[in-house]
Each structure stands twice: as structure tokens, then as C-alpha cells.
Amino acid sequence: MAEVTLHPDWLATIGGEFEQPYMAALKRFLADERAQGKTIYPRPRDWFAALDATAPADVRVVILGQDPYHGPGQAHGLCFSVQPGVRTPPSLVNIFKELESDLGIARARHGHLKSWADQGVLLLNTCLTVEAGQAASHQGKGWEKFTDAAIAAVAADPAPKVFILWGSHAQKKAANVAGLKEGGMGAGSPHLIMRAPHPSPLSAHNGFFGSRPFSQANDFLLAHGRGAIDWRLPDVPPDAPTA
């Protein structure tokens, strides 16, 4: 997996995963796909962008996605985020609607969430690649084991964190991760685990709207001395990637 970068602290934490047989098989699969001329999103240097943007010791909030956007110009390695200048997808529109309802933050002019990652919000997809136009096409190829290891490393760190689990896929994945169990506010796990329906237009009205994840996350972080997240997005995205 040349062409990719990974934060050195993540390499020290889960770098051993790259030596596992499943990762070798994943590497062969991705090489074969590219050799067949298939377009894979995001570009290789962004496969580990979520981990590269947020060091393990800096994680305060974890938001789990499923797989990257499969349309051109959208995915860049942070779940739910899109490149500057790209139309905001429906699920992210609903996230912004809930953010406005929850904290009074007006909808941003773009959907680039890098400023959240810079503050310790780990925006991690379950699968880190996808074939263009083929949702879920890289599921079951090995990425899930790698991201399980990353989530388990975050959960094993006792510093209190917030895990925001939107939809059954994220909730089932988190339930299988060692060290992540029900808790928050002093019960069981040191972390706060919040569950809600996915922000997709198909399910957002079934309990996502009104769930107030952003204020609850900040209340928990402040109560545990970890500081609040500034959920506002800057008018000009930080470190916006070039084509």
C-alpha cells in the first residue's frame, strides 16, 4: 500500500495490522481492482486520511460511517465529509439540520469536515475504499478488521470519549469491539456511547432529528475536563485538498 500515509502514532498503536494475512489479501485485492481499470474512491493517498488527521491520543469523539461516497470528487477519507465545492450529500444536509436545531449553528457553506478532525473528532468509515458507483463494493475484503483494531485502540484508552453511532451498521460494529461497552457518566465504560438512526433521508425522521448528539457530546467532554468541540465549520475549509 504505497502512496498512503498514516500518522506515526497510529503506526505505533496498530501498525502490526499491516503484517497480518488479511491485510496482504486486501492489498492484492485493491491492486487487482486497479489493474482491471476500476476507479476506486478515495484516491490512495487519502485511504488513511481519518487516522492521519487525528492522532490516537487526540481523539475525543468518534463518528463511524460505513464506506466512502462512491460518486466522483466526493470521498477524501473522512466519513460523511466531501471535498470543498462538492454539493453536500443528503445525509450530511440532515446532520447540519440537526446541528442547527441542537446548537443553533447555521448550515455551513460546504461539507468539508476537516476542522472537526483537527479538534479530535475521528471520522472513520468501516471500509476505507469503494469502487466508483458501487456502494458497499469493498465490504468483507479486510478493511473491517483494520478499522476494528483502530476503534479498539481508541476504546482501550481510558481517557473519556464520545462514540456517536448513527444507524444499525455503526451500532453493530461498535458492539463487537473489545473494550467498548455501555457506559458514560461514571457507569461501566469511561466513554459515552450515543445511538440514533442514520441521518439518511430514509431514516432521519425516525429518531435522528431531535437526538441532540452535538450538545450531549460537549456536555460530556466538559464534565470530564476534555473541552468542548467547536462544531462550526469555517467559511474557508482548512487544508482543502487539491485535485
Tab-separated table of C-alpha atoms in Angstrom, residues 1 12 18 45 71 123 170-171 188 198 208 224 229:
chain	number	residue	atom	x	y	z
A	1	MET	CA	0.000	0.000	0.000
A	12	ALA	CA	2.971	2.637	16.787
A	18	PHE	CA	-0.137	-4.344	8.220
A	45	ARG	CA	-3.150	8.833	-0.518
A	71	GLY	CA	-19.515	9.496	-6.611
A	123	LEU	CA	-14.343	10.490	11.257
A	170	ALA	CA	-22.231	1.522	13.171
A	171	GLN	CA	-24.001	0.193	16.257
A	188	GLY	CA	-19.221	0.860	33.184
A	198	HIS	CA	-28.774	7.064	10.486
A	208	PHE	CA	-32.122	11.092	14.345
A	224	HIS	CA	-14.729	15.207	32.131
A	229	ILE	CA	-15.795	20.656	20.252
